[in-house]
Short mmCIF file of C-alpha atoms in Angstrom, two decimals:
data_model
loop_
_atom_site.label_atom_id
_atom_site.label_comp_id
_atom_site.label_asym_id
_atom_site.label_seq_id
_atom_site.Cartn_x
_atom_site.Cartn_y
_atom_site.Cartn_z
CA UNK A 1173 0.30 0.09 0.25
CA UNK A 1174 1.37 3.48 -1.00
CA UNK A 1175 -0.65 5.83 -0.88
CA UNK A 1176 0.71 9.40 -0.43
CA UNK A 1177 -0.78 12.07 1.46
CA UNK A 1178 0.48 15.53 2.10
CA UNK A 1179 -1.54 17.38 5.21
CA UNK A 1180 -1.42 21.06 4.67
CA UNK A 1181 2.25 20.07 4.27
CA UNK A 1182 4.37 23.55 4.06
CA UNK A 1183 8.92 24.79 3.42
CA UNK A 1184 9.95 27.38 4.67
CA UNK A 1185 13.42 28.51 4.23
CA UNK A 1186 15.27 30.37 7.13
CA UNK A 1187 14.57 34.33 5.57
CA UNK A 1188 10.68 34.20 6.29
CA UNK A 1189 10.31 32.71 1.48
CA UNK A 1190 7.02 30.00 1.18
CA UNK A 1191 8.83 27.59 -1.07
CA UNK A 1192 5.29 25.30 -0.62
CA UNK A 1193 2.71 26.43 0.99
CA UNK A 1194 -0.18 24.39 2.54
CA UNK A 1195 -1.14 21.65 0.52
CA UNK A 1196 -3.08 19.27 0.47
CA UNK A 1197 -3.04 16.77 -2.16
CA UNK A 1198 -3.71 12.52 -1.87
CA UNK A 1199 -2.33 9.95 -4.62
CA UNK A 1200 -4.03 6.87 -4.92
CA UNK A 1201 -2.35 3.78 -4.48
CA UNK A 1202 -0.84 2.53 -8.10
CA UNK A 1203 -1.33 6.44 -9.41
CA UNK A 1204 0.54 7.82 -11.89
CA UNK A 1205 0.35 11.38 -11.14
CA UNK A 1206 2.20 14.15 -12.59
CA UNK A 1207 3.00 17.95 -10.85
CA UNK A 1208 3.42 20.31 -13.69
CA UNK A 1209 4.37 23.79 -12.87
CA UNK A 1210 6.71 26.23 -14.29
CA UNK A 1211 10.25 26.96 -12.91
CA UNK A 1212 10.67 27.73 -8.89
CA UNK A 1213 6.49 26.68 -8.25
CA UNK A 1214 7.93 24.22 -6.24
CA UNK A 1215 7.08 21.22 -7.60
CA UNK A 1216 10.14 19.32 -7.50
CA UNK A 1217 10.50 20.97 -3.77
CA UNK A 1218 7.60 18.72 -3.21
CA UNK A 1219 8.98 15.95 -4.70
CA UNK A 1220 12.33 15.91 -2.74
CA UNK A 1221 9.82 16.59 1.56
CA UNK A 1222 8.58 13.74 0.12
CA UNK A 1223 11.50 11.59 -0.25
CA UNK A 1224 12.69 12.84 2.97
CA UNK A 1225 15.82 14.94 1.38
CA UNK A 1226 13.54 18.49 1.89
CA UNK A 1227 12.41 19.15 5.64
CA UNK A 1228 8.96 20.40 5.71
CA UNK A 1229 8.17 22.75 7.86
CA UNK A 1230 4.78 22.23 9.05
CA UNK A 1231 2.02 19.86 8.37
CA UNK A 1232 1.64 15.98 7.38
CA UNK A 1233 3.24 13.24 4.86
CA UNK A 1234 1.92 10.00 5.26
CA UNK A 1235 2.76 7.25 3.09
CA UNK A 1236 0.28 3.87 3.20
CA UNK A 1237 -1.68 5.39 5.82
CA UNK A 1238 1.94 5.71 8.51
CA UNK A 1239 3.65 8.99 9.75
CA UNK A 1240 7.14 9.88 7.68
CA UNK A 1241 7.18 13.84 8.35
CA UNK A 1242 10.02 13.18 10.72
CA UNK A 1243 10.68 9.48 9.25
CA UNK A 1244 14.47 9.23 7.55
CA UNK A 1245 15.12 8.49 3.44
CA UNK A 1246 16.60 5.16 3.60
CA UNK A 1247 13.66 4.13 5.88
CA UNK A 1248 10.13 5.47 3.51
CA UNK A 1249 10.92 2.43 0.86
CA UNK A 1250 10.75 5.17 -2.37
CA UNK A 1251 12.78 5.62 -4.83
CA UNK A 1252 14.63 8.53 -6.80
CA UNK A 1253 15.82 9.55 -10.09
CA UNK A 1254 17.64 12.38 -11.03
CA UNK A 1255 17.39 14.40 -13.79
CA UNK A 1256 21.33 14.35 -14.15
CA UNK A 1257 20.74 10.55 -14.10
CA UNK A 1258 23.48 10.27 -11.42
CA UNK A 1259 25.16 7.36 -11.86
CA UNK A 1260 28.83 5.42 -11.27
CA UNK A 1261 30.80 6.56 -14.02
CA UNK A 1262 32.72 3.62 -13.22
CA UNK A 1263 30.70 1.77 -12.41
CA UNK A 1264 29.20 -0.43 -15.18
CA UNK A 1265 25.38 -0.81 -15.94
CA UNK A 1266 25.79 -3.76 -14.06
CA UNK A 1267 27.05 -2.30 -11.30
CA UNK A 1268 25.40 0.70 -11.20
CA UNK A 1269 21.81 -0.81 -10.92
CA UNK A 1270 23.60 -3.27 -8.07
CA UNK A 1271 24.87 -1.09 -5.52
CA UNK A 1272 22.18 0.07 -3.06
CA UNK A 1273 21.22 -3.39 -3.29
CA UNK A 1274 24.98 -4.82 -2.25
CA UNK A 1275 24.69 -1.49 0.80
CA UNK A 1276 22.04 -3.27 2.53
CA UNK A 1277 23.63 -6.00 2.91
CA UNK A 1278 21.28 -8.07 -0.12
CA UNK A 1279 23.01 -11.21 -1.27
CA UNK A 1280 24.89 -11.11 -4.78
CA UNK A 1281 22.46 -15.33 -5.83
CA UNK A 1282 19.45 -11.90 -5.80
CA UNK A 1283 20.81 -9.13 -6.46
CA UNK A 1284 21.79 -10.89 -9.92
CA UNK A 1285 18.32 -12.22 -10.71
CA UNK A 1286 16.96 -8.56 -9.81
CA UNK A 1287 19.39 -7.45 -12.31
CA UNK A 1288 18.78 -9.96 -14.66
CA UNK A 1289 13.93 -9.45 -14.64
CA UNK A 1290 14.85 -5.11 -14.18
CA UNK A 1291 17.24 -6.05 -16.98
CA UNK A 1292 14.75 -7.16 -19.21
CA UNK A 1293 11.68 -5.67 -18.75
CA UNK A 1294 13.82 -1.77 -20.00
CA UNK A 1295 16.20 -3.89 -22.57
CA UNK A 1296 19.37 -3.21 -21.10
CA UNK A 1297 20.35 -6.48 -21.19
CA UNK A 1298 22.50 -6.73 -24.07
CA UNK A 1299 24.12 -3.67 -22.35
CA UNK A 1300 25.06 -4.55 -18.61
CA UNK A 1301 29.18 -4.76 -18.23
CA UNK A 1302 29.17 -1.50 -20.30
CA UNK A 1303 29.87 2.17 -18.28
CA UNK A 1304 27.63 4.77 -18.22
CA UNK A 1305 29.87 6.77 -20.94
CA UNK A 1306 29.34 4.21 -23.91
CA UNK A 1307 25.43 4.90 -23.04
CA UNK A 1308 23.05 7.29 -24.85
CA UNK A 1309 21.04 9.01 -22.90
CA UNK A 1310 18.24 7.97 -23.29
CA UNK A 1311 20.22 4.20 -22.13
CA UNK A 1312 21.72 6.15 -19.50
CA UNK A 1313 17.53 7.22 -18.29
CA UNK A 1314 16.85 3.81 -18.36
CA UNK A 1315 19.69 2.58 -15.84
CA UNK A 1316 18.52 5.24 -13.21
CA UNK A 1317 15.96 3.90 -13.21
CA UNK A 1318 16.33 0.42 -14.09
CA UNK A 1319 18.58 1.28 -9.75
CA UNK A 1320 15.21 1.78 -8.46
CA UNK A 1321 13.12 -1.26 -9.82
CA UNK A 1322 15.58 -4.09 -8.16
CA UNK A 1323 15.29 -1.85 -4.57
CA UNK A 1324 10.78 -2.91 -5.53
CA UNK A 1325 9.98 0.10 -3.52
CA UNK A 1326 7.01 1.32 -2.59
CA UNK A 1327 6.60 4.54 -5.31
CA UNK A 1328 8.59 6.20 -7.22
CA UNK A 1329 9.22 9.59 -7.56
CA UNK A 1330 10.70 11.36 -10.74
CA UNK A 1331 11.90 14.39 -11.17
CA UNK A 1332 12.13 15.27 -14.57
CA UNK A 1333 13.47 13.01 -15.67
CA UNK A 1334 13.11 12.88 -19.33
CA UNK A 1335 14.27 17.25 -20.04
CA UNK A 1336 17.70 15.68 -21.17
CA UNK A 1337 16.57 13.60 -24.26
CA UNK A 1338 16.30 15.11 -27.43
CA UNK A 1339 13.01 15.62 -28.71
CA UNK A 1340 12.61 12.18 -30.53
CA UNK A 1341 14.00 10.06 -27.23
CA UNK A 1342 11.77 12.22 -24.99
CA UNK A 1343 8.71 11.19 -26.74
CA UNK A 1344 10.24 7.37 -27.03
CA UNK A 1345 10.61 7.50 -22.88
CA UNK A 1346 7.49 8.79 -22.54
CA UNK A 1347 5.99 6.17 -24.11
CA UNK A 1348 7.79 3.22 -21.67
CA UNK A 1349 7.23 5.47 -18.58
CA UNK A 1350 3.09 4.55 -19.45
CA UNK A 1351 4.23 1.03 -19.79
CA UNK A 1352 6.75 0.28 -16.88
CA UNK A 1353 4.18 1.76 -14.82
CA UNK A 1354 1.71 -0.50 -16.55
CA UNK A 1355 3.41 -3.13 -15.13
CA UNK A 1356 4.86 -2.60 -12.18
CA UNK A 1357 1.25 -1.60 -10.72
CA UNK A 1358 3.53 0.92 -8.33
CA UNK A 1359 2.80 4.72 -7.53
CA UNK A 1360 4.21 6.83 -9.81
CA UNK A 1361 5.24 11.01 -9.36
CA UNK A 1362 6.47 12.70 -11.82
CA UNK A 1363 7.91 16.15 -11.49
CA UNK A 1364 7.54 18.35 -14.91
CA UNK A 1365 7.21 21.35 -16.92
CA UNK A 1366 6.46 19.91 -20.40
CA UNK A 1367 3.14 20.31 -20.41
CA UNK A 1368 3.32 17.74 -23.10
CA UNK A 1369 4.83 14.81 -20.76
CA UNK A 1370 1.51 15.78 -18.53
CA UNK A 1371 -1.05 15.56 -20.98
CA UNK A 1372 0.36 12.16 -22.25
CA UNK A 1373 1.40 10.40 -19.12
CA UNK A 1374 -0.66 10.95 -15.78
CA UNK A 1375 -3.95 9.75 -14.42
CA UNK A 1376 -4.14 13.19 -12.46
CA UNK A 1377 -1.40 16.75 -13.13
CA UNK A 1378 -1.19 18.22 -10.03
CA UNK A 1379 -0.41 22.17 -11.61
CA UNK A 1380 1.78 25.04 -9.20
CA UNK A 1381 2.45 28.33 -9.32
CA UNK A 1382 4.00 30.30 -6.44
CA UNK A 1383 4.09 27.09 -4.18
CA UNK A 1384 0.54 26.86 -4.29
CA UNK A 1385 -1.60 24.16 -6.26
CA UNK A 1386 -3.97 25.91 -8.40
CA UNK A 1387 -5.80 22.43 -9.69
CA UNK A 1388 -5.97 19.06 -9.30
CA UNK A 1389 -7.32 16.94 -11.43
CA UNK A 1390 -7.34 14.24 -15.23
CA UNK A 1391 -5.63 15.91 -17.59
CA UNK A 1392 -8.09 16.66 -20.84
CA UNK A 1393 -10.54 17.27 -17.65
CA UNK A 1394 -8.24 19.74 -16.52
CA UNK A 1395 -7.54 21.09 -20.14
CA UNK A 1396 -11.57 21.42 -20.07
CA UNK A 1397 -12.50 23.49 -17.91
CA UNK A 1398 -9.16 25.44 -16.41
CA UNK A 1399 -9.53 26.60 -13.22
CA UNK A 1400 -8.81 30.19 -13.87
CA UNK A 1401 -5.88 31.90 -16.44
CA UNK A 1402 -3.14 30.47 -15.27
CA UNK A 1403 -3.98 26.47 -15.63
CA UNK A 1404 -5.36 28.14 -18.81
CA UNK A 1405 -2.36 29.53 -20.09
CA UNK A 1406 0.07 27.00 -19.38
CA UNK A 1407 -1.42 23.23 -19.92
CA UNK A 1408 -1.13 24.12 -24.22
CA UNK A 1409 1.43 24.91 -26.32
CA UNK A 1410 -0.57 27.35 -28.59
CA UNK A 1411 -1.38 28.46 -25.03
CA UNK A 1412 -5.77 29.61 -24.57
CA UNK A 1413 -6.28 32.99 -26.22
CA UNK A 1414 -7.36 35.65 -23.38
CA UNK A 1415 -9.17 38.89 -24.84
CA UNK A 1416 -10.25 41.62 -22.14
CA UNK A 1417 -13.62 42.13 -23.22
CA UNK A 1418 -17.66 42.69 -22.02
CA UNK A 1419 -20.36 40.35 -21.55
CA UNK A 1420 -23.04 41.98 -22.85
CA UNK A 1421 -27.05 40.95 -22.25
CA UNK A 1422 -29.80 41.44 -23.52
CA UNK A 1423 -32.73 42.44 -23.32
CA UNK A 1424 -34.64 38.81 -24.20
CA UNK A 1425 -31.97 36.81 -22.10
CA UNK A 1426 -29.08 36.37 -24.85
CA UNK A 1427 -25.73 37.38 -24.33
CA UNK A 1428 -22.83 37.81 -26.23
CA UNK A 1429 -18.97 38.71 -25.67
CA UNK A 1430 -18.05 42.47 -27.46
CA UNK A 1431 -15.19 44.39 -27.64
CA UNK A 1432 -12.75 46.14 -30.79
CA UNK A 1433 -13.34 43.44 -33.13
CA UNK A 1434 -15.04 40.73 -31.50
CA UNK A 1435 -19.30 40.03 -30.77
CA UNK A 1436 -19.80 36.85 -29.95
CA UNK A 1437 -23.07 34.91 -28.94
CA UNK A 1438 -22.65 32.78 -26.19
CA UNK A 1439 -24.01 29.44 -26.90
CA UNK A 1440 -27.61 29.08 -25.14
CA UNK A 1441 -26.08 25.95 -22.92
CA UNK A 1442 -23.82 28.87 -20.70
CA UNK A 1443 -26.75 31.91 -20.01
CA UNK A 1444 -27.92 30.50 -17.24
CA UNK A 1445 -24.48 30.10 -16.10
CA UNK A 1446 -22.88 33.89 -17.36
CA UNK A 1447 -26.09 35.89 -16.30
CA UNK A 1448 -24.90 37.09 -13.28
CA UNK A 1449 -21.77 38.58 -15.22
CA UNK A 1450 -24.15 40.49 -18.07
CA UNK A 1451 -22.74 43.86 -18.52
CA UNK A 1452 -19.07 43.87 -16.51
CA UNK A 1453 -15.51 43.43 -17.70
CA UNK A 1454 -14.73 39.45 -18.47
CA UNK A 1455 -11.89 38.08 -20.26
CA UNK A 1456 -13.20 36.06 -22.40
CA UNK A 1457 -11.15 32.30 -23.39
CA UNK A 1458 -10.93 30.28 -26.70
CA UNK A 1459 -8.62 28.15 -27.54
CA UNK A 1460 -6.68 27.83 -30.56
CA UNK A 1461 -8.12 24.36 -31.55
CA UNK A 1462 -11.55 26.03 -30.87
CA UNK A 1463 -11.09 28.86 -34.49
CA UNK A 1464 -11.31 27.13 -37.89
CA UNK A 1465 -11.02 28.11 -41.48
CA UNK A 1466 -13.76 26.12 -42.87
CA UNK A 1467 -17.68 26.33 -40.99
CA UNK A 1468 -17.80 23.39 -41.24
CA UNK A 1469 -21.09 24.06 -38.33
CA UNK A 1470 -24.11 26.62 -39.03
CA UNK A 1471 -23.62 27.77 -35.66
CA UNK A 1472 -19.96 28.67 -36.00
CA UNK A 1473 -19.56 32.28 -35.59
CA UNK A 1474 -17.67 34.42 -37.88
CA UNK A 1475 -14.58 36.65 -36.62
CA UNK A 1476 -12.41 39.02 -38.52
CA UNK A 1477 -8.32 38.78 -37.81
CA UNK A 1478 -5.72 40.83 -39.71
CA UNK A 1479 -2.81 37.98 -40.70
CA UNK A 1480 0.55 38.28 -38.56
CA UNK A 1481 2.28 35.33 -38.94
CA UNK A 1482 1.54 31.86 -40.15
CA UNK A 1483 3.86 29.01 -38.59
CA UNK A 1484 3.79 26.10 -40.59
CA UNK A 1485 4.01 22.47 -38.60
CA UNK A 1486 3.81 20.56 -41.80
CA UNK A 1487 0.74 18.39 -39.50
CA UNK A 1488 -1.23 22.09 -38.96
CA UNK A 1489 -0.88 25.79 -39.30
CA UNK A 1490 -0.83 28.17 -36.43
CA UNK A 1491 -2.18 31.55 -37.81
CA UNK A 1492 -1.15 34.44 -35.73
CA UNK A 1493 -3.58 37.08 -36.63
CA UNK A 1494 -4.73 40.92 -34.71
CA UNK A 1495 -7.72 41.05 -33.55
CA UNK A 1496 -9.66 44.98 -33.94
CA UNK A 1497 -7.66 48.38 -35.50
CA UNK A 1498 -8.34 50.08 -32.57
CA UNK A 1499 -6.62 48.21 -29.51
CA UNK A 1500 -5.85 45.50 -30.68
CA UNK A 1501 -4.75 42.17 -29.63
CA UNK A 1502 -3.13 39.09 -30.80
CA UNK A 1503 -4.58 35.74 -31.00
CA UNK A 1504 -3.57 32.03 -32.24
CA UNK A 1505 -5.61 29.25 -34.45
CA UNK A 1506 -5.28 25.90 -34.93
CA UNK A 1507 -6.08 25.49 -38.07
CA UNK A 1508 -5.36 22.87 -40.81
CA UNK A 1509 -2.07 22.64 -42.76
CA UNK A 1510 -3.53 23.67 -46.47
CA UNK A 1511 -4.32 27.23 -44.68
CA UNK A 1512 -2.32 29.77 -46.23
CA UNK A 1513 -2.73 33.58 -45.77
CA UNK A 1514 0.04 35.97 -47.22
CA UNK A 1515 1.31 39.05 -43.79
CA UNK A 1516 -1.20 41.43 -43.36
CA UNK A 1517 -4.20 40.07 -46.02
CA UNK A 1518 -7.54 40.14 -43.74
CA UNK A 1519 -9.40 36.60 -43.14
CA UNK A 1520 -12.83 35.45 -42.16
CA UNK A 1521 -12.22 31.94 -39.55
CA UNK A 1522 -15.18 30.88 -37.29
CA UNK A 1523 -15.46 30.01 -33.25
CA UNK A 1524 -17.18 27.30 -31.73
CA UNK A 1525 -17.99 28.88 -28.61
CA UNK A 1526 -19.31 26.16 -27.00
CA UNK A 1527 -16.38 25.42 -25.45
CA UNK A 1528 -15.60 29.24 -24.44
CA UNK A 1529 -14.09 30.23 -21.53
CA UNK A 1530 -14.67 33.76 -19.01
CA UNK A 1531 -13.12 34.93 -16.31
CA UNK A 1532 -12.71 37.59 -13.62
CA UNK A 1533 -10.00 40.14 -14.28
CA UNK A 1534 -10.38 40.67 -11.04
CA UNK A 1535 -9.41 37.13 -9.49
CA UNK A 1536 -8.77 35.59 -13.21
CA UNK A 1537 -10.72 32.47 -11.39
CA UNK A 1538 -12.95 30.88 -13.82
CA UNK A 1539 -16.87 31.67 -14.23
CA UNK A 1540 -18.64 28.62 -13.55
CA UNK A 1541 -20.33 27.31 -16.54
CA UNK A 1542 -21.42 23.16 -16.84
CA UNK A 1543 -18.32 20.68 -17.70
CA UNK A 1544 -17.81 19.54 -21.26
CA UNK A 1545 -15.95 17.05 -20.31
CA UNK A 1546 -17.84 15.60 -17.29
CA UNK A 1547 -15.75 13.71 -14.65
CA UNK A 1548 -15.23 9.69 -15.45
#
């Protein structure tokens, strides 16, 4: 049993600065949890407190229901895999994987059996006698994972383990880690600043900012229903378009989002929850993929933009367009790979307003509306 519970856990430095502030979080046994956030948000510090490598200033940490707040790292039965791999360069792969077990006095026969099993699992069987310098970055990362696996810990803590890899290796290792989790069935906490890793790997994600937890949930649920503008913009590339506007109301109850260059009717589904904000300033949020170059649905509403740039990515084109003239603002649209338009030209695109969001300009919090992706 390796559920991990953080009960108002904080980390305060000697100068009074908070690295982590009152985190309440439960990670279920066998769950793959992603800690996501920008540099300095406290995600690695939180991981290190769980590992026992950082002291906890306040609150309680429980692993498997047992308080380990003041328990030494070696007695927590968890394994940490670092960004730097932390392999011994003078030792072979076999020796690196065996080192921790030898220090615990495990017999040679048991160690060899564990190494053989882990190496087969990770595709390292033919590399056991090589030194780390003779391995690729992805192979070194597998060795670091293998060294953790042979210990048979209750949980794995991964601190940005893929950030040193090139794009292709990173994509391959993402898939390998997901497969590994399914085979082992152990609790994994994976720290990253990469949104793709968060969306594709985790059962749930924890989005952090300035030492606080901003939102917790399944990746697609958080993506579809961000709690505030920070989450809305952080969880995608290109990020959600956030446009300062005003919510206008009509006598018949209809609502529209209006500003220079923008006049969009609010879908009927959102009228009731948004009615209280009528006549007030709002921040209008719309994902780039909800703007289209062809009106496939008659409910999609036209919008005119001045082309600033078109980024051709092969599978799609990203349009950066200027909305309005007196108060221009740039927005992004994910369009088909066949879309082309010269810089400076005016184009008409079509907005699917159903996935729209409205945020309070003062608090930056999302105004409540029915979620588009129901919780499972």
